[in-house]
Coordinates of C-alpha atoms in Angstrom, one line a residue:
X1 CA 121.2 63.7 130.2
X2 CA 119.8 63.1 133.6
X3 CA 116.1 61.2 133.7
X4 CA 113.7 61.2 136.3
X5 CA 111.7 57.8 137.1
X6 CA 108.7 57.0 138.9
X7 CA 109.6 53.3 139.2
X8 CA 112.7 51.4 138.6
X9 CA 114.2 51.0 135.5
X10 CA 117.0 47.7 134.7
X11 CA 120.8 49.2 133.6
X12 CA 119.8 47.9 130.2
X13 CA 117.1 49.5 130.0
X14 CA 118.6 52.9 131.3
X15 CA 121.4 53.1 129.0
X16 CA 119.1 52.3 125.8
X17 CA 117.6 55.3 126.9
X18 CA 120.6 57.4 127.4
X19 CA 122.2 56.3 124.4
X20 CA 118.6 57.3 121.8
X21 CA 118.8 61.5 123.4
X22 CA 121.6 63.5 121.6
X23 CA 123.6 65.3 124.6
X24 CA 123.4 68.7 121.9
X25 CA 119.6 69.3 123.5
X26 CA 121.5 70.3 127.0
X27 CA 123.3 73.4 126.0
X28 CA 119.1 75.0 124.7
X29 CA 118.9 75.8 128.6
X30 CA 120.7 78.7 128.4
X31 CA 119.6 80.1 124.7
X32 CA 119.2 83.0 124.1
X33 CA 118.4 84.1 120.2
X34 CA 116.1 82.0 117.9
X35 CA 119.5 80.8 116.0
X36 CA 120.7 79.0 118.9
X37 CA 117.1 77.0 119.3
X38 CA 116.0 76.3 116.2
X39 CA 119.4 76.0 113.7
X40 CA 119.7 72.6 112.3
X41 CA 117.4 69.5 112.0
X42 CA 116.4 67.5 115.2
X43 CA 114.6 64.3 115.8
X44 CA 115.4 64.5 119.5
X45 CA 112.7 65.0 121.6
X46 CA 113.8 67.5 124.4
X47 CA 114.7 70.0 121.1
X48 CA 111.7 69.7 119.7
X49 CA 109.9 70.5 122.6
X50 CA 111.9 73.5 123.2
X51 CA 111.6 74.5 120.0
X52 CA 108.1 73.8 120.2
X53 CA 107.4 75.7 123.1
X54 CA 108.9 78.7 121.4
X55 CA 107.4 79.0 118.4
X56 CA 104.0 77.4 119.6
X57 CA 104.0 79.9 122.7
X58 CA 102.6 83.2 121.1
X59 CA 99.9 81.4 118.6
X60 CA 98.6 79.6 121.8
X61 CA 98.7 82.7 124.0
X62 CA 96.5 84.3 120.8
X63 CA 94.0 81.7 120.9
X64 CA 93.4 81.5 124.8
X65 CA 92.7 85.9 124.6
X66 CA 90.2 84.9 121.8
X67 CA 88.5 82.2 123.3
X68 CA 88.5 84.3 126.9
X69 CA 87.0 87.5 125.2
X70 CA 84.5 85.5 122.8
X71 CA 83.4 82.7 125.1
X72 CA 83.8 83.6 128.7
X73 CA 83.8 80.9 131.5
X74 CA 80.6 82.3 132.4
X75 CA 78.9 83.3 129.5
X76 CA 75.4 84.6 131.2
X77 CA 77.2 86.8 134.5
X78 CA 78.1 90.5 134.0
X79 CA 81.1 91.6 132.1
X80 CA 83.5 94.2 133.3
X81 CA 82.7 97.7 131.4
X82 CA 86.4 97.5 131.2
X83 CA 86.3 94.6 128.9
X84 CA 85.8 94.4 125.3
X85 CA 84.3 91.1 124.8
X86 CA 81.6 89.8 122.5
X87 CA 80.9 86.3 120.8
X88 CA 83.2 85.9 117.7
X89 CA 82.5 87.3 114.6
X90 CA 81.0 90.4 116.8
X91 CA 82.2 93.6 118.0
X92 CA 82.7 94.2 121.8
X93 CA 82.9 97.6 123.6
X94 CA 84.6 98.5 127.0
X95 CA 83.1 101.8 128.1
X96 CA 85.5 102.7 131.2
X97 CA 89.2 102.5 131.0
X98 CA 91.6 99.8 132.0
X99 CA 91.5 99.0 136.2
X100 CA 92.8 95.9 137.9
X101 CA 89.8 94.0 136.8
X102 CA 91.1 93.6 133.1
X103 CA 92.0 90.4 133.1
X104 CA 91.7 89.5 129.2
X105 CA 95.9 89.4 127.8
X106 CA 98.5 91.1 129.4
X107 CA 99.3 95.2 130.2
X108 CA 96.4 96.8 128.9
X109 CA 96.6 100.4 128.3
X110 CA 95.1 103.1 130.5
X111 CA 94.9 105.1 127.9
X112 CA 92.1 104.4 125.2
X113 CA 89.3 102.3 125.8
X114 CA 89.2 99.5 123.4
X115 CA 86.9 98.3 120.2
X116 CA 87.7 94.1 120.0
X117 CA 86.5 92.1 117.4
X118 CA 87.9 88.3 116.7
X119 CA 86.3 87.0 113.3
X120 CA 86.7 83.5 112.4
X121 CA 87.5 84.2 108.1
X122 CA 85.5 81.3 107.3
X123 CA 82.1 82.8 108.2
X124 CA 83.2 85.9 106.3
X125 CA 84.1 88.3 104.6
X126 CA 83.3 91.2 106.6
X127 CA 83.0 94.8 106.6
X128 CA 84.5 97.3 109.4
X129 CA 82.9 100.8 109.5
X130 CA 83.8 103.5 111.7
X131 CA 82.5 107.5 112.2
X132 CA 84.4 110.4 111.6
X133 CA 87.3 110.4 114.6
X134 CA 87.9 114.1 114.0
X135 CA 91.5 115.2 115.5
X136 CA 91.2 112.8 118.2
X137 CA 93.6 109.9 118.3
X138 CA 92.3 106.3 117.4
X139 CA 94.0 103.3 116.0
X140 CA 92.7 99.7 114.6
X141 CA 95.0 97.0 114.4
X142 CA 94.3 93.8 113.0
X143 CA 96.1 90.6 114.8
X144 CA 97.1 87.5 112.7
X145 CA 96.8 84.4 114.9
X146 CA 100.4 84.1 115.5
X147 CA 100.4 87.4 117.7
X148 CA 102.1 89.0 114.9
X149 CA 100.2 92.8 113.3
X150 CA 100.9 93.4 110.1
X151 CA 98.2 96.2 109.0
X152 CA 96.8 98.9 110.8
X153 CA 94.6 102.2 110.2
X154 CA 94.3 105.1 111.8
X155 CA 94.5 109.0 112.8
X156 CA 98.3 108.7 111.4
X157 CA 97.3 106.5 108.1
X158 CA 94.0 108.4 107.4
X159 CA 93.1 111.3 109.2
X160 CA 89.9 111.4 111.0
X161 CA 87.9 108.9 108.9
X162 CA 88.8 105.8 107.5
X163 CA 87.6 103.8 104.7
X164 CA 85.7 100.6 104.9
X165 CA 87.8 98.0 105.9
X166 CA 87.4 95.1 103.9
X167 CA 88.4 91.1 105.6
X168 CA 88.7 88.3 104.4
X169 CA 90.3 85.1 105.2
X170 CA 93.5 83.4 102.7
X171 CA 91.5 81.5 100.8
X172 CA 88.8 84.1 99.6
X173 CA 88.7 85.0 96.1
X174 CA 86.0 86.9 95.2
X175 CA 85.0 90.7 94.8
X176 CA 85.9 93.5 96.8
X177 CA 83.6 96.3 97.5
X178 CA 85.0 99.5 95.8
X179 CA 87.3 102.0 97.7
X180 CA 87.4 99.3 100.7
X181 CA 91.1 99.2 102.3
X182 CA 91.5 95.1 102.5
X183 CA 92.8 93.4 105.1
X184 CA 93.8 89.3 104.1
X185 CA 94.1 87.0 107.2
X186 CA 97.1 84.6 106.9
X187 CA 95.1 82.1 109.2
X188 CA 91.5 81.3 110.0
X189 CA 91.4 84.2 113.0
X190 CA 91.7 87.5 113.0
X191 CA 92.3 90.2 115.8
X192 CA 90.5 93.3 115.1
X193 CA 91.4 95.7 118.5
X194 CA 90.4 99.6 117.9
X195 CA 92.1 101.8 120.2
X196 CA 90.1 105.3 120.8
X197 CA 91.8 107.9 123.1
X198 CA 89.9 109.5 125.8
X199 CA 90.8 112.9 127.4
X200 CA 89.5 111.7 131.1
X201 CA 86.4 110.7 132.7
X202 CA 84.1 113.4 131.6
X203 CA 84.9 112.2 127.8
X204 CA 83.8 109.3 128.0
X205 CA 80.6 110.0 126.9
X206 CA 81.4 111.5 124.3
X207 CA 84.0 108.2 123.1
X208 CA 80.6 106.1 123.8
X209 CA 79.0 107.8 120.6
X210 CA 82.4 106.9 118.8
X211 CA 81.9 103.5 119.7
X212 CA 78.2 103.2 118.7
X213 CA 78.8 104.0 115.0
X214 CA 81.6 101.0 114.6
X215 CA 80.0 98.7 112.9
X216 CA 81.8 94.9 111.6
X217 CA 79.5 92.7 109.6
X218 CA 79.3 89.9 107.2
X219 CA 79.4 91.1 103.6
X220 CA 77.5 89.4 101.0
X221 CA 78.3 91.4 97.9
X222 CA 76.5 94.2 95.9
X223 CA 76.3 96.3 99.2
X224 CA 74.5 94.2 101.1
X225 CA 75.7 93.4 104.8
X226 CA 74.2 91.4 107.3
X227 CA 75.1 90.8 110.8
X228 CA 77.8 87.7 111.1
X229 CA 76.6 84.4 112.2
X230 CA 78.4 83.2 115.8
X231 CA 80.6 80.3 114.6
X232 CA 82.1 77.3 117.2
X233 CA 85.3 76.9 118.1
X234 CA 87.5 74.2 119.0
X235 CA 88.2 74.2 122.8
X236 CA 91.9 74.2 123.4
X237 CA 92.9 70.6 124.6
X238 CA 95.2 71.3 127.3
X239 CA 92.7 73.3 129.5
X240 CA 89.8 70.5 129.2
X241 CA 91.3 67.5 129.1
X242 CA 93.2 66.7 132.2
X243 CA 96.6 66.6 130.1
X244 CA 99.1 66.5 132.8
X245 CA 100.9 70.0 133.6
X246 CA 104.4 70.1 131.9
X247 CA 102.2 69.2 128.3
X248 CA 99.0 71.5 128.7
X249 CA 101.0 73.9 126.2
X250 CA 101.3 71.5 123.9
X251 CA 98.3 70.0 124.2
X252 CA 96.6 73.4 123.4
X253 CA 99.1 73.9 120.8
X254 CA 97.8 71.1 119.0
X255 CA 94.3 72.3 119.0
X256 CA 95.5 75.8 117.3
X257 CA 97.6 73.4 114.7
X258 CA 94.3 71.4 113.9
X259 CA 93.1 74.8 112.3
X260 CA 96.7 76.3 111.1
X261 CA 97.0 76.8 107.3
X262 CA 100.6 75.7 106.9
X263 CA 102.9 78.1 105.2
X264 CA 105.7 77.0 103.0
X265 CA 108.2 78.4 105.3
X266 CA 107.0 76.8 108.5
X267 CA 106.3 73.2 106.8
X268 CA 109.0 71.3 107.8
X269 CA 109.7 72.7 111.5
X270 CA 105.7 71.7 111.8
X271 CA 106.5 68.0 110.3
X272 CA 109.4 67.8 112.7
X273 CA 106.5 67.6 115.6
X274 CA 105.2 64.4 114.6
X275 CA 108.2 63.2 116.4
X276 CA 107.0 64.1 119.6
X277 CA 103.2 63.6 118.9
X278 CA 102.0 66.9 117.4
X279 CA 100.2 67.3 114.0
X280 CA 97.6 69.4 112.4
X281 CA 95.6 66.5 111.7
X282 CA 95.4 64.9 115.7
X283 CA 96.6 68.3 117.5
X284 CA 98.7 66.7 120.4
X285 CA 99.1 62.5 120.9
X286 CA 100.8 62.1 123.7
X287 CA 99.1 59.2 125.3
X288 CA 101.3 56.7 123.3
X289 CA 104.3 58.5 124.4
X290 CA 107.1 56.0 126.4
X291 CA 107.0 57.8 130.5
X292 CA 110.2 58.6 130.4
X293 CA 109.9 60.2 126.7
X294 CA 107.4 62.2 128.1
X295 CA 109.7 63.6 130.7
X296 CA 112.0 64.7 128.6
X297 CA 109.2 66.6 126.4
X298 CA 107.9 68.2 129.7
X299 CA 111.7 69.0 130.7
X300 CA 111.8 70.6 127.2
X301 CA 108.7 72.8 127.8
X302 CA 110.0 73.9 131.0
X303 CA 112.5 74.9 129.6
X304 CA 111.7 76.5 126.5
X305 CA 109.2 78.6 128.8
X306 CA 112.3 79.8 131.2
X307 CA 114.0 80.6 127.9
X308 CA 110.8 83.0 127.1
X309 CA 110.8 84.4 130.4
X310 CA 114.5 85.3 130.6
X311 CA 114.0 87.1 127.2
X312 CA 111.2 89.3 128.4
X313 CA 113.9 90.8 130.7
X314 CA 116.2 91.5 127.2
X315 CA 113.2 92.3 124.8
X316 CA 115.6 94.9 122.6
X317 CA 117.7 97.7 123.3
X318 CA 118.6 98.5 126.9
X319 CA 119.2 101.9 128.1
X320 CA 119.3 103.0 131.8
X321 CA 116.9 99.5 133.1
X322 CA 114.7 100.6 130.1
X323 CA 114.6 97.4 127.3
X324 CA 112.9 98.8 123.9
X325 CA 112.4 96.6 120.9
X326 CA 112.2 98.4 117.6
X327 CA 111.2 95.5 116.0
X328 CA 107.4 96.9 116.6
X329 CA 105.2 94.0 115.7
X330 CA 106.6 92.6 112.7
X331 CA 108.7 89.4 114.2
X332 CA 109.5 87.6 110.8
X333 CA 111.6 84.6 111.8
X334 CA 112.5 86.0 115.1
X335 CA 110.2 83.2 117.0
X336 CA 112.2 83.7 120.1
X337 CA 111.1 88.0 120.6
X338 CA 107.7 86.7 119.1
X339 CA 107.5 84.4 122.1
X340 CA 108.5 87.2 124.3
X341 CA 106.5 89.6 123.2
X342 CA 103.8 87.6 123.4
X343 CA 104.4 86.7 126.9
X344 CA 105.2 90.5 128.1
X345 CA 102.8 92.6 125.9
X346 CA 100.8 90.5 123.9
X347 CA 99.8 92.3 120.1
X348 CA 101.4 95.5 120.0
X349 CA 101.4 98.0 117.5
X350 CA 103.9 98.6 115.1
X351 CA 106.7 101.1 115.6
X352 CA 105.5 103.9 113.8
X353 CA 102.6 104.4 115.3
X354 CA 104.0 103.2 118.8
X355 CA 106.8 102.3 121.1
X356 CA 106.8 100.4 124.7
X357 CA 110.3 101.1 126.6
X358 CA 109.6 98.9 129.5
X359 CA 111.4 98.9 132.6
X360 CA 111.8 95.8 135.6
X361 CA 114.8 97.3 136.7
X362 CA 116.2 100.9 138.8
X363 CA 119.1 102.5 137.4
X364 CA 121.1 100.2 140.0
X365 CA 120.3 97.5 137.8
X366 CA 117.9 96.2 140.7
X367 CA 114.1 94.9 140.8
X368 CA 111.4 97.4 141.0
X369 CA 109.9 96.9 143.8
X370 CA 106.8 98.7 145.3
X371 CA 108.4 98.4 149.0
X372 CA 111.2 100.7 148.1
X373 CA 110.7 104.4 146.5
X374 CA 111.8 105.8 143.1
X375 CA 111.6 109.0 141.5
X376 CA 112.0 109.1 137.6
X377 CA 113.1 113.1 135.9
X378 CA 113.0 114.0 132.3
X379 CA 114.8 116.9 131.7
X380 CA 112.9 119.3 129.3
X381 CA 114.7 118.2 126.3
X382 CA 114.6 114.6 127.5
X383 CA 110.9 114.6 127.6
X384 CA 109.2 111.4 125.5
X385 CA 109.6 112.8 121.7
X386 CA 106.1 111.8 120.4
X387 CA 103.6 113.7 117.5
X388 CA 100.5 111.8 120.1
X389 CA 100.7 111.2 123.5
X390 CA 103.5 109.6 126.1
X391 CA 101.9 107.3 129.2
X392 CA 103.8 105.5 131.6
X393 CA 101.5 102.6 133.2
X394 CA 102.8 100.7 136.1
X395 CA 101.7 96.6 136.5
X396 CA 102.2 94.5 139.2
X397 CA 104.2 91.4 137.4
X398 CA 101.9 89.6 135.9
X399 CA 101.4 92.0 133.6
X400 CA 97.9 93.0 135.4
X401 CA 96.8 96.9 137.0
X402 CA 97.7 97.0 140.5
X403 CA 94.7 98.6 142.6
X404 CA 95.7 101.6 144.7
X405 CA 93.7 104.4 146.7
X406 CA 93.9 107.2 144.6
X407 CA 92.9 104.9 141.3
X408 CA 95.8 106.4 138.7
X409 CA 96.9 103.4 137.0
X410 CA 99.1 105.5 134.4
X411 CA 101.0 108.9 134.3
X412 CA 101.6 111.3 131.3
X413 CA 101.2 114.4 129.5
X414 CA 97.7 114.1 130.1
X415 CA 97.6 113.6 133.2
X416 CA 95.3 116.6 135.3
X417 CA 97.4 119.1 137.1
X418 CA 100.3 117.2 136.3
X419 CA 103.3 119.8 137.7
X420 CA 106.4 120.3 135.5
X421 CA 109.4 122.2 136.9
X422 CA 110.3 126.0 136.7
X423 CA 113.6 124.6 134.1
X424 CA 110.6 122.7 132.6
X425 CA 111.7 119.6 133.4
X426 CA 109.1 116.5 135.2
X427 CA 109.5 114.7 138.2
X428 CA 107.8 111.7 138.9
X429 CA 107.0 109.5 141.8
X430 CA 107.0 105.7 142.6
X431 CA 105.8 104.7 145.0
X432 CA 103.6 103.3 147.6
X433 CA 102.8 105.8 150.2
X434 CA 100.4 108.6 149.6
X435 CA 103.4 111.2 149.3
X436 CA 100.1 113.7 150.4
X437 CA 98.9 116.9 148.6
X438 CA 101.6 118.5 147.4
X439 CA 103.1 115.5 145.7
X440 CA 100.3 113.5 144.7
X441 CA 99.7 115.1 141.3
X442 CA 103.1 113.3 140.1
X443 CA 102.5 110.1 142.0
X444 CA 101.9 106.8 140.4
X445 CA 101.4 104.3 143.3
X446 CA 103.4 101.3 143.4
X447 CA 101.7 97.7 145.3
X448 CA 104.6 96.4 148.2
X449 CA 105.7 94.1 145.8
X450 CA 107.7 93.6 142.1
X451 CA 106.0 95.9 139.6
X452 CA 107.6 96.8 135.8
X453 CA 106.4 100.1 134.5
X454 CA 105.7 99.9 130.9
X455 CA 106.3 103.5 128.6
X456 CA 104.0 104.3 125.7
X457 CA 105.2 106.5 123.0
X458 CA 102.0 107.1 120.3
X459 CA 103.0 108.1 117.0
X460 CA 106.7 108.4 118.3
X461 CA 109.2 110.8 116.2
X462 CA 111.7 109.9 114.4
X463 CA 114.6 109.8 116.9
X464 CA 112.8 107.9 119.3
X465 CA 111.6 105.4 116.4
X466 CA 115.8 105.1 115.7
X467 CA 116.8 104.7 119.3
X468 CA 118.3 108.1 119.4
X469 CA 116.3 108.8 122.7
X470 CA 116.1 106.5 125.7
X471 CA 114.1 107.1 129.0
X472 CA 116.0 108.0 131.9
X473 CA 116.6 105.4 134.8
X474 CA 114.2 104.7 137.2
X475 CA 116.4 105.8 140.6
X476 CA 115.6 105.1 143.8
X477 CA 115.6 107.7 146.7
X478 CA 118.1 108.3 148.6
X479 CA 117.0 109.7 152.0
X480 CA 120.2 111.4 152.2
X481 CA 120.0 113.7 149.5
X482 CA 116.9 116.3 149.6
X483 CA 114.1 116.1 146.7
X484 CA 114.6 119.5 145.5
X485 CA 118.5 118.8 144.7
X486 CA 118.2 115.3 143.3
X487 CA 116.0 116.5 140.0
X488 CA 116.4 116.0 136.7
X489 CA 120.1 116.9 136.3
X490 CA 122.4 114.3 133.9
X491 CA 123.6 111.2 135.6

């Protein structure tokens, strides 16, 4: 296992230090599924950091979105109207869709225009209470700590008006207003994202009153309900405490374990840490780490977080450069897609109410890329089978909105004056030039640079939820052939 020093070290020395790190780590570099990483016991550092890394990953990418959206770095300048952000235990509105200035997790959607609440469970329970939604689409999801959704309520669940939604934390044992649906956190924090479709700018307004009758307060029993007290929060250790690059992750890791209520099935991986300085009663040590231990923990990381990023690439099913996991939000012990999911499209909803086919790649198994241009044709029968509403929303990749003239950040079936064929069939357009009038109702601009275009199926039938429909490739144009004879024809 090579070492790398920053002073000399004597032979003797060196080979003690060979000899104490198992050569099994080496072969985690090129992991790819959970069971390679995480089967069998290890006291050897550079596994334990990888494995670290992998399961710590989504849980710390949870509690940086919650600390960013309830305690901003500026607490007192203006927020972005596209942000919903709002101290914890309180309920923030954004009031214009998603634009390059969202900045809070990774690929918002374009689409609705978001209701987000984190509540820390020891300061409640609360109550949720929402207005009557009508026909129109809206979904809340509620977010365990882990990045993982287990519950959520909406048009698909309950119509146009939901119950109250009751929350409380693990440990809360007392009564339960009548007729309230409950929702139990597995951890201290909670995610409470509502998702409210909006049918273009000139609806807005009319979303705005929506979003003034949500209510989420502290309930104190017999009816009564109070607004929720703004609790503190533990400031993640690896962003304030000059911990050295290659072991900020853990570091902040540690600061989400000193609140983590231990499960059962997760107690001896956790107890494994200790071995490389992590616990839920210190968060991260790693002063009293040997140097050239600590190299090998910060090779790990590294490594566990190339292992991530590789598996955003393979995220489930791939069809045509489209990868769709039908895993939806429920990871169980799959840390590894957790991870990845996490990293790519942090707290999605499950797969009944929606699916994200996500594409970095043309049908010539290439890079998108913003510098060449693509056309992408769904025949009429191969148009997105969905009882909602289909979007296709383009991010530069890090996973933000790219800016472009014409501000279209997403492209659907609700898209104004959006042109199908005479055979019924749709043409889209990726690209970055302005492809002028005639095209530009089908145009989603591209940045000159790597982009992934992200699909989003709401309330998905049933042979999309069971892979028996797949996107078409992404193709890119070939100036030789001319548009009107390179449609939407089978490959």
């Amino acid at each position: 296992m090579p070492l790398f020093f920053s002073y000399r070290l004597s032979l003797a020395f060196l080979l003690s230090v060979l000899a104490s790190q198992p050569l099994q780590s080496e072969p985690l570099r090129n992991a790819t599924s959970t069971q390679q990483i995480f089967s069998g016991a290890s006291t050897d550092p550079y596994t334990l950091a990888v494995r670290a890394t992998v399961w710590g990953y989504p849980l710390v990418r949870a509690a940086q979105l919650r600390q960013k959206a309830t305690q901003p770095e500026h607490p007192f300048a203006p927020r972005p109207t596209t942000l919903a952000t709002a101290p914890i235990n309180r309920i923030g509105q954004a009031r214009d869709l998603a634009g390059p200035d969202t900045r809070i997790g990774v690929a918002p959607n374009n689409d609705t225009l978001y209701s987000l609440a984190f509540v820390d469970t020891q300061a409640g329970p609360f109550q949720l209470d929402t207005p009557d939604f009508g026909t129109r689409y809206y979904i809340f999801q509620f977010g365990e700590a882990d990045s993982e959704t287990r519950q959520s309520y909406g048009q698909s669940s309950h119509g146009g008006r939901l119950p109250p939604i009751f929350i409380a934390g693990p440990d809360y044992r007392g009564e339960i207003p009548k007729g309230a649906k409950v929702v139990r956190s597995a951890q201290r924090y909670l995610m409470v994202a509502g998702r409210v479709l909006v049918d273009g700018s000139q609806d807005l307004p009319n979303v705005h009153r929506i979003q003034d009758a949500i209510r989420l307060r502290k309930w104190l029993g017999e009816g009564r309900l109070v607004e929720a007290p703004i609790t503190s929060q533990r400031p993640l250790a690896g962003d304030i405490n000059g911990a050295p690059n290659g072991l900020k992750l853990l570091a902040n890791l540690g600061t989400v374990l000193e609140d983590w209520r231990v499960s059962k099935e997760d107690a001896d991986f956790i107890a494994s840490l200790r071995r490389i300085g992590l616990t839920t009663e210190n968060g991260f040590r790693y002063a009293h780490l040997p140097t050239v231990e600590r190299a090998v923990i910060e090779r790990g990381v590294a490594d566990g977080l190339a292992i991530i990023r590789e598996k955003t690439r393979h995220l489930g099913t791939l069809s045509g450069g489209w990868t769709t996991s039908y895993a939806g939000s429920r990871f169980g012990g799959d840390f590894l897609l957790r991870a990845a999911v996490a990293m790519d499209q942090i707290y999605v909803l499950d797969k009944d109410e929606a699916l994200y086919p996500v594409a970095h790649l043309d049908a010539q198994g290439q890079q998108l890329d913003g510098r060449n241009t693509y056309t992408l044709c769904f025949r009429k029968q191969d148009l997105p089978p969905v009882d909602g509403f289909w979007s296709i929303t383009l991010y530069y990749e890090k996973g933000f909105l790219a800016a472009n003239p014409i501000g279209r950040y997403s492209i659907g079936d609700r898209t104004p004056g959006i042109v199908y064929g005479p055979d019924g069939s749709l043409r889209l357009l990726i690209q970055n030039d302005d492809p002028g009038e005639e095209g530009r109702t089908n145009w989603l601009p591209a940045p000159r640079e790597p982009f992934m275009l992200m699909m989003r199926l709401y309330r998905p039938e049933a042979r999309a939820a069971e892979a028996r429909w797949h996107p078409p490739a992404v193709r890119p144009v070939n100036p030789k052939v001319p548009p009107d004879s390179a449609g939407c024809r089978s490959p």
